[in-house]
Coordinates of N, CA, C and O in Angstrom, one line a residue:
M1 N 0.8 -1.2 0.0 CA 0.0 0.0 0.0 C 0.9 1.2 0.0 O 1.8 1.3 0.7
N2 N 0.6 2.2 -0.8 CA 1.3 3.5 -0.8 C 0.5 4.5 -0.2 O -0.2 5.3 -0.9
Y3 N 0.5 4.5 1.1 CA -0.3 5.5 1.9 C 0.5 6.0 3.1 O 1.1 5.2 3.8
A4 N 0.4 7.2 3.4 CA 1.0 7.8 4.6 C -0.1 8.7 5.3 O -0.7 9.5 4.7
E5 N -0.3 8.4 6.6 CA -1.2 9.2 7.4 C -0.4 10.4 7.8 O 0.6 10.3 8.5
L6 N -0.9 11.6 7.4 CA -0.1 12.9 7.7 C -0.6 13.7 8.9 O -0.2 14.8 9.1
Q7 N -1.6 13.1 9.7 CA -2.1 13.9 10.8 C -2.5 12.9 11.9 O -3.6 12.4 11.9
C8 N -1.5 12.7 12.8 CA -1.7 11.8 13.9 C -1.2 12.3 15.2 O 0.0 12.7 15.3
A9 N -2.0 12.4 16.2 CA -1.6 12.9 17.5 C -1.4 11.8 18.5 O -2.2 10.9 18.6
S10 N -0.2 11.8 19.2 CA 0.1 10.8 20.2 C -0.5 11.3 21.5 O -1.1 12.3 21.6
H11 N -0.3 10.4 22.5 CA -0.8 10.8 23.9 C -0.1 12.0 24.5 O -0.4 12.5 25.5
F12 N 0.9 12.5 23.8 CA 1.6 13.8 24.2 C 0.8 15.0 23.8 O 1.1 16.1 24.3
S13 N -0.3 14.8 23.0 CA -1.2 15.9 22.8 C -2.4 15.8 23.7 O -3.3 15.0 23.5
F14 N -2.3 16.5 24.8 CA -3.3 16.4 25.9 C -4.7 16.5 25.4 O -5.0 17.5 24.7
L15 N -5.6 15.6 25.7 CA -7.0 15.6 25.4 C -7.3 15.5 23.9 O -8.4 15.7 23.4
R16 N -6.2 15.1 23.1 CA -6.4 15.0 21.7 C -6.0 13.6 21.2 O -6.5 13.1 20.3
G17 N -4.9 13.1 21.7 CA -4.4 11.8 21.3 C -4.4 10.9 22.5 O -4.1 11.3 23.6
A18 N -4.7 9.6 22.3 CA -4.8 8.7 23.4 C -3.7 7.6 23.3 O -3.4 6.9 24.3
S19 N -3.2 7.3 22.1 CA -2.3 6.2 21.9 C -0.8 6.6 22.0 O -0.5 7.7 21.7
S20 N 0.0 5.7 22.5 CA 1.4 5.9 22.6 C 2.0 5.8 21.2 O 1.4 5.2 20.3
C21 N 3.2 6.3 21.0 CA 3.8 6.2 19.7 C 4.1 4.7 19.3 O 3.9 4.3 18.1
E22 N 4.4 3.9 20.3 CA 4.5 2.5 20.0 C 3.3 1.8 19.5 O 3.3 1.1 18.5
E23 N 2.1 2.2 20.1 CA 0.8 1.7 19.6 C 0.5 2.2 18.2 O 0.0 1.4 17.4
L24 N 0.7 3.4 18.0 CA 0.4 4.0 16.7 C 1.2 3.4 15.6 O 0.7 3.0 14.5
F25 N 2.5 3.2 15.8 CA 3.3 2.6 14.7 C 3.1 1.2 14.6 O 3.2 0.6 13.5
S26 N 2.8 0.5 15.7 CA 2.5 -0.9 15.6 C 1.2 -1.1 14.7 O 1.2 -2.0 13.8
Q27 N 0.2 -0.3 15.0 CA -1.0 -0.4 14.2 C -0.8 0.0 12.8 O -1.4 -0.6 11.8
A28 N 0.0 1.0 12.5 CA 0.3 1.4 11.2 C 1.0 0.3 10.4 O 0.6 0.1 9.2
A29 N 1.8 -0.4 11.0 CA 2.5 -1.6 10.4 C 1.5 -2.6 10.0 O 1.5 -3.2 8.9
V30 N 0.6 -2.9 11.0 CA -0.5 -3.9 10.7 C -1.3 -3.5 9.6 O -1.7 -4.4 8.7
C31 N -1.6 -2.2 9.4 CA -2.5 -1.7 8.4 C -1.7 -1.6 7.0 O -2.3 -1.3 6.0
G32 N -0.4 -1.8 7.1 CA 0.4 -1.7 5.8 C 0.7 -0.3 5.4 O 1.0 -0.1 4.2
L33 N 0.7 0.7 6.3 CA 1.1 2.0 6.0 C 2.5 2.2 5.7 O 3.4 1.5 6.3
D34 N 2.9 3.0 4.7 CA 4.3 3.2 4.4 C 4.9 4.2 5.4 O 6.1 4.1 5.7
A35 N 4.1 5.2 5.8 CA 4.7 6.3 6.7 C 3.6 6.8 7.6 O 2.4 6.7 7.3
L36 N 4.0 7.4 8.7 CA 3.1 8.0 9.7 C 3.7 9.3 10.2 O 4.8 9.3 10.6
A37 N 2.9 10.4 10.1 CA 3.3 11.7 10.6 C 2.8 11.9 12.0 O 1.6 11.7 12.3
I38 N 3.7 12.2 13.0 CA 3.3 12.5 14.3 C 3.2 14.0 14.4 O 4.2 14.7 14.2
T39 N 2.0 14.5 14.6 CA 1.8 16.0 14.6 C 1.1 16.4 15.9 O -0.1 16.7 16.0
D40 N 1.9 16.3 17.0 CA 1.3 16.7 18.3 C 1.1 18.2 18.4 O 1.8 19.0 17.7
R41 N 0.3 18.6 19.3 CA -0.2 20.0 19.4 C 0.9 20.8 20.1 O 1.2 20.6 21.3
N42 N 1.5 21.8 19.4 CA 2.4 22.7 19.9 C 3.6 22.0 20.6 O 4.2 22.6 21.5
S43 N 4.0 20.9 20.1 CA 5.0 20.1 20.8 C 5.7 19.1 19.9 O 5.0 18.6 19.0
L44 N 6.9 18.8 20.2 CA 7.7 17.7 19.5 C 8.0 16.6 20.5 O 8.9 15.8 20.3
A45 N 7.2 16.6 21.6 CA 7.5 15.7 22.7 C 7.5 14.2 22.3 O 8.2 13.4 22.9
G46 N 6.6 13.8 21.4 CA 6.5 12.4 21.0 C 7.5 11.9 20.0 O 7.5 10.8 19.7
I47 N 8.3 12.8 19.5 CA 9.2 12.5 18.3 C 10.2 11.4 18.7 O 10.5 10.5 17.9
V48 N 10.8 11.5 19.8 CA 11.9 10.5 20.2 C 11.3 9.1 20.3 O 11.9 8.2 19.7
R49 N 10.2 9.0 21.0 CA 9.6 7.7 21.1 C 9.0 7.2 19.7 O 9.1 6.0 19.4
A50 N 8.6 8.1 18.9 CA 8.1 7.8 17.6 C 9.2 7.3 16.7 O 9.1 6.4 15.9
H51 N 10.4 7.9 16.8 CA 11.6 7.5 16.1 C 11.9 6.1 16.4 O 12.2 5.3 15.5
V52 N 12.0 5.7 17.7 CA 12.3 4.4 18.1 C 11.2 3.4 17.6 O 11.6 2.3 17.0
A53 N 9.9 3.7 17.7 CA 8.9 2.9 17.2 C 8.9 2.7 15.7 O 8.7 1.6 15.2
A54 N 9.3 3.7 15.0 CA 9.4 3.7 13.5 C 10.5 2.7 13.1 O 10.4 1.9 12.2
K55 N 11.6 2.7 13.8 CA 12.7 1.8 13.6 C 12.3 0.4 13.8 O 12.7 -0.5 13.0
V56 N 11.6 0.1 14.9 CA 11.2 -1.2 15.2 C 10.2 -1.8 14.2 O 10.3 -2.9 13.8
T57 N 9.3 -1.0 13.8 CA 8.2 -1.4 12.9 C 8.5 -1.3 11.4 O 7.8 -2.0 10.6
G58 N 9.5 -0.5 11.1 CA 9.8 -0.3 9.6 C 8.9 0.7 8.9 O 9.0 0.9 7.7
V59 N 8.0 1.3 9.7 CA 7.1 2.4 9.2 C 7.9 3.7 9.2 O 8.4 4.0 10.3
R60 N 8.0 4.4 8.1 CA 8.7 5.7 8.1 C 8.1 6.8 8.9 O 6.8 7.0 8.8
L61 N 8.9 7.5 9.7 CA 8.4 8.6 10.5 C 8.5 9.9 9.7 O 9.5 10.2 9.2
I62 N 7.4 10.6 9.8 CA 7.3 12.0 9.2 C 7.2 12.9 10.4 O 6.2 12.8 11.2
V63 N 8.2 13.8 10.6 CA 8.1 14.6 11.8 C 7.3 15.9 11.5 O 7.6 16.6 10.5
G64 N 6.4 16.2 12.3 CA 5.5 17.3 12.2 C 5.1 17.9 13.5 O 5.4 17.4 14.5
C65 N 4.3 18.9 13.4 CA 3.7 19.6 14.6 C 2.5 20.4 14.2 O 2.4 20.9 13.1
R66 N 1.5 20.3 15.0 CA 0.3 21.1 14.8 C 0.4 22.4 15.7 O 0.4 22.3 16.9
L67 N 0.6 23.5 15.1 CA 0.8 24.8 15.8 C -0.6 25.5 15.9 O -1.2 25.7 14.8
V68 N -0.9 25.9 17.1 CA -2.1 26.7 17.3 C -1.7 28.1 17.4 O -0.9 28.5 18.3
L69 N -2.1 29.0 16.5 CA -1.7 30.4 16.4 C -2.5 31.2 17.3 O -3.5 30.8 17.8
T70 N -2.0 32.4 17.6 CA -2.6 33.3 18.5 C -4.1 33.7 18.1 O -4.9 34.0 19.0
D71 N -4.4 33.6 16.8 CA -5.7 34.0 16.4 C -6.7 32.7 16.5 O -7.8 32.8 16.1
G72 N -6.1 31.6 17.0 CA -6.9 30.4 17.1 C -6.9 29.4 16.0 O -7.3 28.3 16.0
S73 N -6.3 29.9 14.8 CA -6.2 29.0 13.7 C -5.1 28.0 13.9 O -4.2 28.2 14.8
E74 N -5.1 26.9 13.2 CA -4.1 25.8 13.4 C -3.5 25.6 12.0 O -4.1 25.7 11.0
V75 N -2.2 25.2 12.1 CA -1.4 24.9 10.9 C -0.6 23.7 11.2 O 0.0 23.6 12.3
L76 N -0.5 22.8 10.2 CA 0.4 21.7 10.3 C 1.7 22.0 9.6 O 1.7 22.5 8.5
V77 N 2.8 21.7 10.3 CA 4.1 22.0 9.8 C 4.9 20.7 9.8 O 4.9 19.9 10.8
Y78 N 5.5 20.4 8.7 CA 6.3 19.2 8.5 C 7.8 19.6 8.2 O 8.1 20.5 7.5
L79 N 8.7 18.8 8.8 CA 10.1 19.0 8.6 C 10.6 18.4 7.3 O 10.2 17.4 6.9
M80 N 11.6 19.1 6.7 CA 12.2 18.6 5.5 C 13.6 18.0 5.8 O 14.1 17.3 5.0
G81 N 14.1 18.5 6.9 CA 15.5 18.0 7.3 C 15.8 18.3 8.7 O 15.1 19.1 9.4
R82 N 16.8 17.7 9.2 CA 17.2 17.9 10.6 C 17.6 19.4 11.0 O 17.2 19.9 12.0
A83 N 18.3 20.0 10.1 CA 18.6 21.4 10.3 C 17.4 22.3 10.5 O 17.3 23.2 11.3
E84 N 16.4 22.0 9.7 CA 15.1 22.8 9.7 C 14.5 22.7 11.1 O 13.9 23.6 11.6
A85 N 14.6 21.5 11.7 CA 14.0 21.3 13.0 C 14.6 22.2 14.1 O 13.9 22.9 14.8
N86 N 15.9 22.3 14.0 CA 16.6 23.1 15.0 C 16.4 24.6 14.7 O 16.3 25.4 15.7
E87 N 16.4 25.0 13.5 CA 16.3 26.4 13.1 C 14.9 27.0 13.1 O 14.8 28.2 13.4
R88 N 13.9 26.2 12.7 CA 12.6 26.8 12.5 C 11.5 26.2 13.4 O 10.8 27.0 14.0
L89 N 11.4 24.9 13.5 CA 10.2 24.3 14.1 C 10.3 24.4 15.7 O 9.4 24.7 16.3
L90 N 11.5 24.1 16.2 CA 11.6 24.1 17.7 C 11.3 25.5 18.3 O 10.6 25.6 19.2
P91 N 11.9 26.6 17.7 CA 11.5 27.9 18.2 C 10.0 28.2 18.1 O 9.4 28.8 19.0
L92 N 9.4 27.8 17.0 CA 7.9 28.0 16.8 C 7.1 27.2 17.9 O 6.2 27.7 18.5
A93 N 7.5 25.9 18.1 CA 6.8 25.1 19.0 C 6.9 25.7 20.4 O 6.0 25.7 21.2
A94 N 8.1 26.1 20.8 CA 8.4 26.7 22.1 C 7.6 27.9 22.3 O 7.0 28.2 23.4
R95 N 7.4 28.8 21.3 CA 6.6 30.0 21.4 C 5.1 29.7 21.6 O 4.5 30.4 22.3
H96 N 4.6 28.6 21.0 CA 3.2 28.3 21.1 C 2.9 27.3 22.2 O 1.7 27.0 22.4
A97 N 3.9 26.8 22.9 CA 3.7 25.7 23.9 C 2.8 26.1 25.1 O 2.1 25.3 25.6
D98 N 2.8 27.4 25.4 CA 2.0 27.9 26.5 C 0.5 28.0 26.2 O -0.3 28.2 27.1
Q99 N 0.2 27.9 25.0 CA -1.2 28.1 24.5 C -2.1 26.9 24.6 O -1.7 25.8 24.4

C-alpha cells in the first residue's frame, strides 16, 4: 500500500491523542502504511519515542507539529530535514507551547 497518514496525535497531545507512539506505529504496520506523521499540538514531545517505534516497525516517521496560532487558527508544519527542526520548528513550538 502506498499510503501515509499525515495527521496523527500521540498521547503527548493532551486531550487530543490517546495512543502511545509504540501503539500508533504498531497499528500502522499492521495496516500496511508506508509512513506515519506525528503531529502533536504545539510540541515535538513524542518524536523521540516515535523515532524508536518507527525503527522497530519499519514504518517511516514523518516529523511534524500542529501549531495553534494566537488567532486560534491551526497549521500543520512538517520538517524537510534535521537542520530545519533546530532552526525553525523548535522555536515555533516553544513559542506556542503555553497556549
